[in-house]
XYZ file of C-alpha atoms in Angstrom:
774
model
C 0.253 0.007 0.352
C 1.240 3.886 -0.705
C 3.337 5.338 1.783
C 3.528 9.249 2.573
C 6.754 11.089 3.098
C 6.142 14.382 4.210
C 9.450 16.742 5.242
C 9.490 20.923 5.766
C 13.248 21.680 5.984
C 13.403 24.827 7.635
C 16.380 27.409 9.324
C 17.017 26.657 12.652
C 13.460 25.291 14.905
C 14.110 26.447 18.462
C 14.649 23.529 20.683
C 11.650 23.939 23.030
C 8.977 24.157 20.001
C 10.266 20.905 18.239
C 8.627 18.275 20.391
C 5.425 19.739 20.325
C 5.134 20.917 16.668
C 6.162 17.193 15.693
C 3.807 15.876 17.801
C 0.681 18.686 16.394
C 2.001 18.143 13.004
C 1.691 14.149 12.602
C -1.650 15.329 14.305
C -3.099 17.492 11.430
C -1.899 15.703 8.721
C -3.534 12.319 10.222
C -6.529 14.096 11.117
C -6.815 15.601 7.608
C -6.831 12.572 5.733
C -9.054 10.638 7.925
C -11.103 13.230 7.469
C -11.145 13.035 3.673
C -11.683 9.432 3.773
C -8.286 8.450 3.154
C -7.643 5.314 5.437
C -4.197 4.307 7.008
C -2.202 1.924 8.819
C 0.773 3.629 10.993
C 2.063 7.258 11.334
C 4.968 8.047 13.090
C 7.006 11.641 13.044
C 10.399 13.141 13.935
C 11.571 16.562 14.238
C 15.318 18.437 14.454
C 16.825 21.363 14.643
C 15.758 21.980 10.510
C 13.139 19.282 9.814
C 9.750 18.690 10.603
C 9.101 15.191 8.799
C 5.404 12.643 8.780
C 5.316 9.410 7.739
C 2.144 7.574 6.960
C 1.940 3.682 6.286
C -0.525 1.895 4.597
C -2.598 4.505 3.082
C -5.427 4.124 0.372
C -4.826 4.870 -2.753
C -8.004 6.508 -3.236
C -10.582 7.620 -0.587
C -14.153 5.359 -0.433
C -17.257 6.077 -2.647
C -19.671 8.073 -0.401
C -23.697 7.588 -0.537
C -25.947 9.646 1.596
C -28.668 9.707 2.213
C -31.319 13.163 3.361
C -34.550 13.110 4.172
C -36.422 16.154 3.288
C -40.334 17.273 3.724
C -43.191 16.066 2.813
C -45.051 15.917 -0.445
C -46.805 18.728 -1.004
C -44.847 20.627 1.239
C -44.836 24.811 1.070
C -42.636 25.480 -2.081
C -39.783 27.680 0.355
C -39.379 24.386 2.025
C -39.009 22.151 -1.181
C -36.272 25.186 -2.395
C -34.459 24.872 0.716
C -34.369 21.083 0.870
C -32.994 21.482 -2.770
C -29.757 23.964 -2.019
C -29.204 21.454 0.875
C -28.656 18.485 -0.972
C -27.596 19.848 -4.613
C -30.407 18.937 -6.381
C -31.128 21.218 -9.306
C -34.870 19.818 -9.637
C -37.220 17.789 -6.936
C -37.623 15.658 -9.821
C -34.013 13.661 -9.194
C -35.315 13.408 -4.746
C -36.787 9.651 -4.319
C -39.852 9.572 -2.820
C -41.008 7.265 -0.107
C -43.210 6.405 2.191
C -44.165 5.434 5.778
C -47.075 4.065 7.734
C -47.083 6.811 10.334
C -45.749 10.194 8.401
C -46.734 9.970 4.667
C -44.643 10.543 1.823
C -41.668 12.198 1.941
C -38.802 13.545 -0.388
C -35.380 12.086 0.360
C -32.252 13.114 -1.654
C -29.122 10.373 -2.587
C -25.891 12.110 -2.922
C -23.445 10.048 -4.526
C -19.840 11.211 -4.023
C -16.900 9.416 -5.540
C -13.837 8.696 -4.063
C -10.943 10.823 -4.792
C -7.350 10.164 -5.761
C -4.936 9.743 -2.704
C -2.543 12.304 -4.734
C -5.280 14.885 -4.924
C -6.455 15.015 -1.647
C -2.939 15.210 -0.032
C -2.267 18.060 -2.955
C -4.916 20.155 -1.206
C -4.485 18.963 1.938
C -0.978 19.672 3.057
C -0.751 23.883 1.767
C -3.887 24.300 4.223
C -2.035 22.713 7.537
C 1.376 24.578 6.270
C -1.050 28.097 6.733
C -2.656 27.038 9.097
C -0.100 25.684 11.386
C 0.216 27.378 15.276
C 4.242 27.951 16.447
C 4.298 30.389 19.748
C 6.247 32.841 17.663
C 6.576 32.819 13.844
C 7.703 35.254 11.507
C 7.105 35.985 7.896
C 10.624 36.378 4.714
C 11.004 38.026 1.651
C 7.997 38.544 0.111
C 5.355 36.466 0.375
C 2.776 36.865 3.265
C 3.642 32.973 4.245
C 4.074 32.730 8.359
C 6.452 29.821 9.751
C 8.366 29.156 12.622
C 12.046 29.985 10.585
C 11.719 30.401 6.802
C 11.095 27.305 4.706
C 13.893 26.264 2.009
C 12.281 23.259 0.879
C 9.339 20.719 0.912
C 9.872 17.146 0.587
C 6.150 15.692 -0.803
C 6.226 12.064 -2.051
C 3.602 9.133 -1.992
C 4.369 5.980 -3.136
C 7.567 7.066 -4.661
C 6.177 10.076 -6.694
C 5.814 13.624 -5.998
C 3.058 15.408 -4.785
C 2.793 18.269 -6.915
C 1.649 21.605 -4.688
C 3.486 24.925 -4.275
C 3.092 27.364 -1.273
C 4.939 30.607 -0.540
C 6.972 30.461 -3.601
C 8.372 26.612 -2.662
C 7.111 23.562 -5.143
C 7.264 20.383 -3.408
C 9.423 17.792 -4.849
C 11.533 14.881 -4.146
C 15.014 16.470 -2.536
C 16.452 16.733 0.866
C 19.377 18.183 2.457
C 22.028 16.685 4.961
C 23.957 17.851 7.812
C 25.225 21.767 6.333
C 28.812 20.824 6.917
C 29.618 16.904 6.684
C 26.651 16.363 4.042
C 24.614 18.875 2.490
C 23.642 16.612 0.007
C 20.840 17.300 -2.152
C 19.338 13.600 -1.579
C 16.695 12.456 -3.784
C 14.323 9.855 -1.840
C 11.442 8.054 -2.653
C 10.044 6.892 1.019
C 10.812 6.439 4.568
C 13.801 3.705 4.896
C 15.438 5.307 1.376
C 15.276 8.888 3.305
C 16.084 7.603 6.804
C 19.186 5.586 5.181
C 20.632 8.836 2.733
C 20.499 10.725 5.953
C 22.084 8.824 8.648
C 24.487 7.951 6.507
C 25.754 10.154 3.651
C 23.918 13.363 4.793
C 25.190 12.773 8.584
C 21.893 13.063 10.468
C 20.538 11.612 13.228
C 16.537 12.419 12.212
C 14.761 11.227 15.472
C 14.894 13.077 19.272
C 15.221 9.576 20.316
C 18.004 8.757 18.776
C 19.764 11.679 19.335
C 18.948 11.829 23.292
C 20.411 8.154 23.438
C 23.099 9.136 21.767
C 24.458 12.196 23.870
C 23.429 10.563 27.190
C 25.614 7.208 26.050
C 28.681 9.037 24.927
C 28.897 11.800 27.784
C 28.936 9.117 30.268
C 31.801 7.104 28.093
C 33.333 10.499 27.931
C 33.886 11.185 31.965
C 34.370 7.540 32.259
C 37.201 7.451 30.429
C 38.769 10.065 32.102
C 37.459 8.442 35.585
C 34.866 11.101 36.348
C 31.065 11.019 36.438
C 28.348 12.705 34.317
C 25.876 15.117 37.049
C 22.820 14.166 34.849
C 20.418 16.922 33.848
C 17.350 15.894 32.176
C 15.789 19.019 31.147
C 19.223 20.129 29.822
C 19.641 16.533 27.790
C 16.655 17.722 26.523
C 17.013 21.334 25.078
C 20.719 20.375 23.203
C 18.831 17.257 21.958
C 17.036 19.943 19.750
C 20.279 21.610 19.263
C 22.527 19.331 17.265
C 21.821 17.343 13.818
C 24.542 15.110 14.146
C 25.892 15.561 18.153
C 29.555 14.975 19.458
C 30.249 14.415 22.800
C 33.065 17.292 23.398
C 35.012 16.897 27.219
C 36.899 19.924 28.008
C 38.623 21.940 30.896
C 37.985 24.805 33.300
C 40.271 26.588 35.194
C 39.908 24.636 39.015
C 40.508 27.885 40.972
C 36.819 28.722 39.735
C 35.743 25.352 42.205
C 35.922 27.924 45.598
C 32.283 29.132 44.074
C 28.951 27.664 45.142
C 28.467 24.251 42.816
C 24.758 25.864 42.174
C 26.494 29.135 40.720
C 29.201 27.181 38.508
C 26.339 24.182 36.762
C 24.106 27.039 36.747
C 26.338 29.633 34.663
C 27.114 26.436 32.535
C 23.948 25.478 32.201
C 21.876 28.604 30.740
C 24.219 30.454 29.012
C 26.513 27.761 28.281
C 24.564 24.727 27.828
C 27.573 22.306 29.349
C 26.964 19.432 31.999
C 28.996 19.792 34.810
C 31.035 16.683 35.785
C 31.779 16.077 39.438
C 34.746 13.499 40.685
C 32.801 10.168 41.916
C 35.487 9.771 44.527
C 34.530 12.799 46.790
C 31.197 13.244 44.916
C 32.310 17.090 44.189
C 32.648 19.551 40.886
C 34.992 18.506 39.016
C 37.460 20.889 36.878
C 35.502 19.707 33.526
C 32.537 20.228 31.492
C 30.718 18.439 28.730
C 29.599 20.108 25.481
C 27.892 19.166 22.923
C 28.889 20.095 19.265
C 27.298 20.174 15.885
C 30.417 19.283 14.720
C 33.289 16.440 14.343
C 36.287 18.358 13.932
C 39.352 16.666 12.618
C 41.602 17.840 15.628
C 38.534 15.815 17.892
C 37.151 18.305 19.388
C 40.240 20.245 20.774
C 39.943 23.512 19.505
C 36.086 23.506 20.448
C 36.481 22.673 23.839
C 39.332 25.328 24.443
C 37.113 28.204 22.874
C 34.184 26.829 25.391
C 36.600 26.995 28.833
C 37.011 30.504 27.531
C 33.703 31.059 26.932
C 32.851 29.871 30.825
C 36.385 31.412 32.135
C 34.653 34.786 31.344
C 30.916 33.533 32.444
C 32.432 32.526 35.874
C 34.448 35.576 36.208
C 31.375 37.837 36.409
C 30.048 35.192 38.904
C 32.926 35.211 41.403
C 32.622 39.335 41.286
C 28.889 39.100 42.113
C 29.632 36.166 44.805
C 32.478 38.091 46.734
C 30.237 41.908 46.345
C 27.350 40.035 47.839
C 29.434 38.521 50.522
C 30.611 41.894 51.683
C 27.512 43.745 51.932
C 25.741 40.488 54.231
C 22.427 39.493 54.554
C 20.952 42.279 57.319
C 22.272 44.930 54.734
C 20.385 43.075 51.846
C 17.404 42.832 54.273
C 17.336 46.163 55.049
C 16.537 46.964 50.811
C 13.313 45.044 50.715
C 11.268 47.988 51.265
C 12.353 49.579 48.585
C 10.890 46.313 45.975
C 7.006 46.163 45.487
C 4.757 43.095 46.487
C 1.985 43.791 45.061
C 0.202 46.860 45.218
C -2.596 47.097 48.474
C -0.468 44.524 50.349
C 2.966 46.697 50.394
C 6.751 45.899 49.383
C 8.553 42.570 50.099
C 9.681 44.740 53.313
C 5.556 44.708 54.063
C 5.439 41.143 53.452
C 8.632 39.810 55.257
C 7.419 41.397 58.290
C 4.148 39.743 57.921
C 6.016 36.101 57.555
C 8.033 36.476 60.252
C 5.446 37.253 62.940
C 3.189 33.977 61.197
C 6.439 32.091 61.402
C 6.749 33.228 65.040
C 2.857 31.968 65.712
C 3.437 28.673 63.492
C 6.908 27.451 65.166
C 5.083 25.678 68.264
C 3.105 23.742 66.301
C 5.647 22.255 64.184
C 8.221 21.895 66.576
C 10.746 25.047 65.831
C 12.192 27.265 67.948
C 9.879 30.551 67.393
C 13.143 32.864 67.886
C 15.194 31.001 64.974
C 11.590 30.879 63.009
C 11.401 34.445 63.085
C 15.298 35.258 62.362
C 15.116 32.897 59.370
C 11.570 34.811 57.863
C 13.201 37.986 58.058
C 16.370 36.647 56.359
C 14.534 34.577 53.475
C 14.345 36.829 51.137
C 16.960 39.143 51.835
C 19.197 37.719 48.800
C 16.199 38.723 46.462
C 18.974 41.934 46.128
C 21.909 40.460 45.869
C 23.984 40.304 42.157
C 24.247 36.904 41.738
C 19.814 36.673 42.401
C 19.685 39.423 39.955
C 21.863 37.697 37.269
C 20.497 34.147 38.423
C 16.564 34.609 39.538
C 16.463 30.762 39.590
C 19.195 30.906 42.343
C 17.134 32.862 44.490
C 16.873 31.452 48.750
C 19.959 29.131 47.501
C 22.552 32.151 47.981
C 20.543 33.404 50.500
C 22.128 29.952 52.654
C 25.141 30.709 51.258
C 25.428 33.913 52.794
C 23.683 33.469 55.993
C 26.440 30.218 56.585
C 29.014 33.388 55.436
C 27.926 35.494 58.530
C 27.817 32.717 60.974
C 23.692 31.845 61.216
C 23.248 28.453 62.501
C 22.152 25.861 59.811
C 18.586 25.963 60.482
C 18.026 29.288 59.634
C 20.137 29.141 56.319
C 18.309 25.765 55.853
C 14.888 27.422 55.951
C 16.070 30.283 53.572
C 16.450 27.906 50.875
C 13.873 25.879 51.677
C 11.061 28.389 52.117
C 10.321 28.509 48.359
C 9.431 24.846 48.223
C 7.743 22.703 47.038
C 7.908 24.732 43.056
C 6.311 21.902 41.458
C 4.608 18.473 42.384
C 7.891 16.433 41.452
C 9.719 18.390 44.047
C 10.702 17.796 47.372
C 8.783 19.272 50.388
C 10.780 21.038 53.706
C 11.356 18.881 56.232
C 13.034 20.355 58.884
C 10.901 22.301 61.876
C 11.686 25.928 60.942
C 11.872 25.213 57.093
C 8.350 23.718 57.418
C 7.124 27.020 59.605
C 8.452 29.462 57.258
C 7.524 28.271 54.221
C 4.138 27.548 55.703
C 3.971 31.140 57.133
C 5.285 32.482 53.715
C 2.582 30.400 50.896
C 0.358 31.525 53.884
C 0.722 35.435 53.856
C 0.219 35.212 50.384
C -2.710 33.627 50.097
C -4.367 35.618 52.801
C -3.029 38.532 51.353
C -4.623 37.673 47.932
C -7.858 37.108 49.573
C -7.694 39.986 51.577
C -7.819 42.440 48.629
C -9.826 40.010 46.782
C -7.326 38.659 43.447
C -8.444 35.191 43.423
C -7.718 32.693 40.671
C -10.257 32.339 37.912
C -10.532 30.141 35.513
C -7.450 29.094 34.364
C -5.665 32.249 35.313
C -3.219 32.245 37.790
C -0.704 34.916 37.676
C 0.908 34.436 41.378
C 0.470 30.757 41.496
C -1.834 30.923 44.161
C -2.681 27.812 43.426
C 0.398 25.956 43.597
C 1.351 27.873 46.805
C -2.428 26.410 48.421
C -1.248 22.935 47.069
C 2.037 23.535 48.535
C 0.746 24.189 51.535
C -1.366 21.195 51.725
C 2.012 18.774 51.200
C 3.474 20.444 54.236
C 1.392 19.634 56.134
C 0.398 16.268 55.097
C 4.251 14.488 54.310
C 5.062 16.233 57.592
C 2.055 15.557 59.489
C 1.833 19.048 60.706
C -1.412 19.696 62.823
C -2.490 23.240 61.908
C -6.115 24.647 61.712
C -6.074 26.614 58.158
C -9.507 28.425 59.501
C -8.216 29.240 62.980
C -5.445 30.012 65.203
C -2.809 32.174 63.536
C -3.771 32.308 60.215
C -7.225 34.213 61.125
C -5.044 36.250 63.524
C -3.521 37.378 59.974
C -6.475 37.693 58.163
C -7.428 40.253 61.039
C -4.434 41.998 60.595
C -4.601 42.278 56.747
C -8.317 43.997 57.606
C -6.184 46.302 59.553
C -3.633 46.950 57.767
C -6.328 48.146 54.626
C -8.509 49.578 56.909
C -7.090 51.214 60.041
C -9.733 51.412 62.888
C -11.111 54.430 64.283
C -10.698 55.598 67.721
C -13.929 54.287 69.037
C -12.971 51.142 67.285
C -9.901 50.899 69.144
C -11.650 51.506 72.335
C -14.163 48.696 71.193
C -11.390 46.249 70.598
C -9.462 46.472 73.897
C -12.450 46.524 75.773
C -14.235 43.101 74.291
C -13.282 40.169 75.331
C -11.228 38.086 72.072
C -11.198 34.485 71.427
C -8.561 32.124 71.875
C -8.662 29.482 69.354
C -5.687 27.130 69.614
C -3.843 29.417 72.092
C -3.580 31.986 69.567
C -5.991 35.364 70.126
C -8.841 36.062 67.331
C -10.956 39.263 67.225
C -14.246 38.713 66.181
C -13.542 41.903 63.763
C -15.879 42.927 60.451
C -15.308 43.282 57.600
C -14.212 46.958 57.289
C -17.305 48.521 54.789
C -19.729 47.208 57.207
C -18.195 48.327 60.607
C -18.177 51.809 59.244
C -21.472 51.632 58.883
C -22.162 49.818 62.432
C -20.438 52.499 64.179
C -21.719 55.276 62.285
C -25.146 53.866 63.251
C -24.160 53.747 66.527
C -22.738 57.511 66.876
C -26.458 58.272 65.659
C -28.291 56.572 68.326
C -26.034 57.844 70.860
C -24.924 53.929 71.938
C -21.572 52.762 72.844
C -21.835 49.452 72.069
C -21.388 46.970 69.117
C -23.133 44.229 68.461
C -20.459 41.964 66.354
C -23.768 39.449 65.866
C -25.191 41.533 63.104
C -21.850 41.906 61.449
C -19.651 39.530 59.476
C -17.150 39.013 60.223
C -13.999 38.818 57.698
C -12.432 35.108 58.188
C -10.484 32.686 56.686
C -13.786 30.802 55.547
C -14.100 33.316 52.753
C -13.550 31.278 50.233
C -10.049 30.536 51.122
C -11.092 26.931 52.726
C -12.969 25.870 49.940
C -9.656 26.501 47.987
C -7.446 24.577 50.364
C -9.956 21.730 49.907
C -9.861 22.211 46.596
C -6.286 21.348 46.437
C -6.696 18.876 49.092
C -8.732 16.603 46.630
C -6.528 17.198 43.784
C -3.929 15.577 46.194
C -5.893 12.432 47.483
C -6.961 11.724 44.372
C -3.413 12.273 42.430
C -2.350 9.670 45.131
C -5.864 7.505 43.676
C -7.952 7.967 46.596
C -11.790 7.440 45.529
C -13.173 10.695 44.204
C -16.962 9.887 46.111
C -15.464 9.148 49.561
C -13.201 12.041 49.624
C -16.519 14.431 49.095
C -18.002 12.124 51.610
C -15.575 13.200 54.085
C -15.774 16.988 52.830
C -19.138 17.350 53.156
C -19.279 16.384 56.341
C -20.676 19.371 59.060
C -21.777 19.101 62.441
C -24.469 15.730 62.929
C -27.650 17.176 64.764
C -27.784 17.566 68.290
C -30.190 14.698 68.976
C -29.657 13.690 72.538
C -26.937 11.250 73.852
C -26.867 8.774 71.000
C -30.556 8.709 70.313
C -31.806 9.435 74.050
C -34.741 11.955 73.603
C -33.978 14.725 76.432
C -36.453 15.027 78.896
C -39.609 17.696 78.927
C -38.220 21.269 79.734
C -34.643 19.891 79.432
C -31.527 21.830 77.568
C -30.031 20.107 74.640
C -26.594 18.143 76.053
C -23.687 19.884 75.425
C -21.963 19.528 71.934
C -20.805 15.747 71.203
C -17.132 14.585 70.872
C -18.070 13.447 67.301
C -19.392 16.847 67.272
C -16.105 18.393 67.417
C -14.322 16.248 65.718
C -16.366 16.999 62.919
C -16.320 20.520 63.092
C -12.043 20.249 63.768
C -11.533 18.001 61.051
C -12.929 20.025 58.208
C -9.589 22.447 58.641
C -7.411 20.294 59.140
C -5.841 18.377 56.672
C -4.341 15.522 58.458
C -7.131 14.279 60.141
C -9.250 15.030 56.445
C -6.562 12.181 55.274
C -6.826 9.758 57.659
C -10.811 10.171 57.461
C -10.664 9.384 53.676
C -8.569 6.071 54.210
C -10.294 4.792 57.566
C -13.164 5.138 55.110
C -11.725 3.774 52.360
C -10.579 0.833 54.376
C -14.197 0.019 56.178
C -15.655 0.216 52.644
C -13.413 -2.682 51.583
C -14.546 -5.093 54.175
C -18.393 -6.842 53.961
C -19.475 -5.292 56.837
C -18.756 -1.939 55.620
C -20.221 -2.870 52.043
C -23.364 -3.771 52.947
C -24.215 -0.889 55.919
C -23.410 1.384 53.464
C -25.932 -0.590 51.475
C -28.180 -0.438 54.008
C -27.957 3.075 54.562
C -28.602 3.650 51.384
C -32.063 1.920 51.922
C -32.854 3.760 55.035
C -31.711 7.109 53.975
C -33.627 6.800 50.526
C -36.633 5.760 52.387
C -36.547 8.624 54.718
C -35.718 10.952 51.784
C -39.029 9.926 50.488
C -40.804 9.852 53.194
C -39.485 13.096 54.489
C -40.862 14.312 51.063
C -43.850 13.536 51.306
C -44.551 15.158 54.929
C -42.805 17.999 54.197
C -39.976 18.423 57.483
C -37.064 16.564 58.176
C -37.096 13.818 60.987
C -35.180 14.562 63.665
C -35.203 14.133 67.269
C -35.116 10.590 69.306
C -37.175 7.898 69.325
C -39.787 7.304 71.990
C -38.846 4.083 73.476
C -42.288 3.628 74.965
C -43.468 3.434 71.234
C -41.306 0.498 70.568
C -43.384 -2.850 70.046
C -40.798 -4.882 67.810
C -37.469 -6.485 69.362
C -35.698 -5.707 66.067
C -37.098 -1.445 66.994
C -35.445 -2.400 70.579
C -31.631 -3.860 69.231
C -31.024 -1.505 66.921
C -32.205 1.949 69.294
C -29.537 -0.412 71.619
C -27.142 -0.793 69.054
C -27.007 2.986 68.127
C -26.674 4.122 71.220
C -23.585 1.731 72.130
C -22.716 2.776 68.649
C -22.266 6.532 69.046
C -20.893 6.116 71.999
C -18.268 3.729 70.952
C -17.900 6.593 67.510
C -17.847 10.047 69.550
C -14.817 8.250 72.017
C -13.101 6.706 68.767
C -13.579 10.517 67.039
C -12.689 12.496 69.999
C -8.933 10.146 69.857
C -8.738 10.677 66.378
C -8.762 6.950 66.059
C -10.943 6.859 62.551
C -10.558 2.879 62.777
C -11.812 1.894 65.839
C -15.029 4.819 64.906
C -15.440 2.495 61.669
C -15.121 -0.583 63.273
C -17.991 0.826 65.885
C -19.891 1.321 63.321
C -19.643 -1.791 61.523
C -21.346 -3.740 64.500
C -25.243 -1.929 63.129
C -24.500 -4.096 60.228
C -26.897 -7.107 61.913
C -29.529 -4.937 63.554
C -30.457 -2.472 60.919
C -30.303 -5.442 58.165
C -32.811 -7.251 60.953
C -34.716 -3.696 61.280
C -34.978 -2.808 57.552
C -36.027 -6.333 56.748
C -38.571 -7.168 59.812
C -40.452 -4.381 60.536
C -43.232 -1.970 58.712
C -42.381 1.458 58.695
C -45.408 2.618 57.240
C -48.309 1.816 59.593
C -51.489 2.846 60.170
C -50.732 4.641 63.654
C -49.389 7.930 62.805
C -47.164 8.100 65.988
C -46.034 4.410 65.544
C -44.407 4.848 61.903
C -42.984 8.310 63.039
C -40.914 6.770 65.645
C -39.980 4.301 63.318
C -38.814 7.128 60.745
C -36.626 8.729 63.388
C -34.830 5.427 64.272
C -33.905 5.569 60.372
C -33.027 9.213 60.802
C -30.792 8.157 63.733
C -29.073 5.336 61.154
C -28.817 8.419 59.246
C -27.185 10.384 61.736
C -25.119 7.835 63.678
C -22.891 7.205 60.075
C -23.022 10.825 59.566
C -20.548 11.309 62.390
C -18.293 9.561 60.437
C -19.062 10.962 56.618
C -21.364 11.534 54.316
C -22.295 8.337 53.318
C -24.995 9.863 50.818
C -21.975 10.723 49.011
C -20.561 7.594 48.670
C -21.345 5.477 45.337
C -22.177 1.549 45.290
């Protein structure tokens, strides 16, 4: 069967664009021939510094004939309907249509449109120019006097079908069957008839390694071999390897030397200078693990002197770069971190949120508050936070922004700061992506959490939240970082209370300072004490001002805070964290419905002690431990995760699966009856109305289970809570099988519905089982 070969030869394509363009071209050509009715067996693509190519094998010689029937209006329909049908079907007269009949609809017109197949050559000659014109590049250009746009000027278009040229023209270029090889070692041109002929000529005489996979493997193997020959070890860099794969058609690996005097610079500076400016790989001594005074460069030419001159030239360029780096390094060391930190107030962070210096002050205060919760020394955490951003004004970070935090660590160690502080400066930006490790040292955790939480709280306070796909300040990444730090370190920090809520309050005051009257009120009022931190129930400023103005008019001195909505973490930020936690748990393979069941958990209805009805005139009992656990679990990410894991294990058991089925039965029946009666059944059943032994048994089982669940949840023992629920399986099954709920006696019916409600409430103490799929 015919084979289609297409190659687009141009000037150098940026390395970062090649892989995507390769995939896009294959998709565009493949989708195009499929849409035209041309079948093919396989297709593949390749890309390089100067070329994109596609090959489709096992193609049909022509597209299939198409017979299409289009149903039209009834016979006798108005002329306008007939005319529209003829235009759509491409018929000249209604006489060309067939008349068919249907027993129900009567007679109607049918147009039979037969489209003959087309030769593959004609389809491709029409398709390829359209693909080239509409091809998307991140950046493209025009050249000469033409209007055609491509990433770089096109030189040749090779298009061969079954060994023959598919003729077409575009942008002043005519398609042909010739291509070029390496500019120096084998330019050609080469006449090709198909993929095997094309590959053989270019990879031998043309000195071109066509595929990215081949070039990548060759560079990796040759680089390791060159290092091993000198008893050295390549410092692997997958990102750099991917980049140099797109820079050389005929890659030649050369081991070069650098001045050993530069090894006193930080390793990260040397490696980044090599990588960013020169595209060199660093080399280390396997015995010491330290960088060696060598580098690996990938050339695009096989020099007669085996690359000696190339290595010498690259060494001179590297020395110039490292001399600049040494100058920055020495200047920064003379200046010191404290002096740098003093300049942060000159750098804007975000309008309404002040400068970087303002942010540092907030982060330092929050880090100090968080430190005891993560096992860190508050003084060290505050000091680390005050120095964490200082290197942003250093000359080294100005030249290499990727080294923010890293250079701060070196400067801190130079200044004699404790290692915990230095490490926190380097680690507080982490994690910066899904593959990045989270900080694990207590001081680093405190500063990293404080930095990310300050950013999130600040942007929520000024109402600049991510919308859709837009997230210019990487707030989703910051929230994911908080979630990962908390989960992977087992940090027990409530997001909606304690230091974080205090941070919200401080932002509120910063954005709208309180009046004297407000200050007087705040000092008088009793502040809530959540997790050992004072949190004021101050309102958001527009409502607060209106409240004070109204109070002044009526000459009242007390502020009714209950009528004013507080500015709290729960103003959307908690839901934002919940979404990020769901993402993390789903990535770990957790079931989405179980995650939703735990997140939907709210405060259970108060129904007395394990289903007991309070005596008449007596107040409802105090909040049960299960309720307190439910409330605290709403923003304790570690507890949420543990609850999901326990629920997953429970439902994997036979008791768990059967109890879920019983719950569904009871909840569905209860929902229907509540809809019928127009009310929700709440409260405890009356034991005096029990007439069946199964009623008494289930009521006793629920009472015992609720007590055990409350105790287990209070101790955060979710496995024990699930075990307590498992004991309900037998009594629930017996009740549902043996007891008639909808009896004629209205009091008995309601009492039995309250038993079903007690089943629902007992399970909802652990999770919202209505969210769980069967």
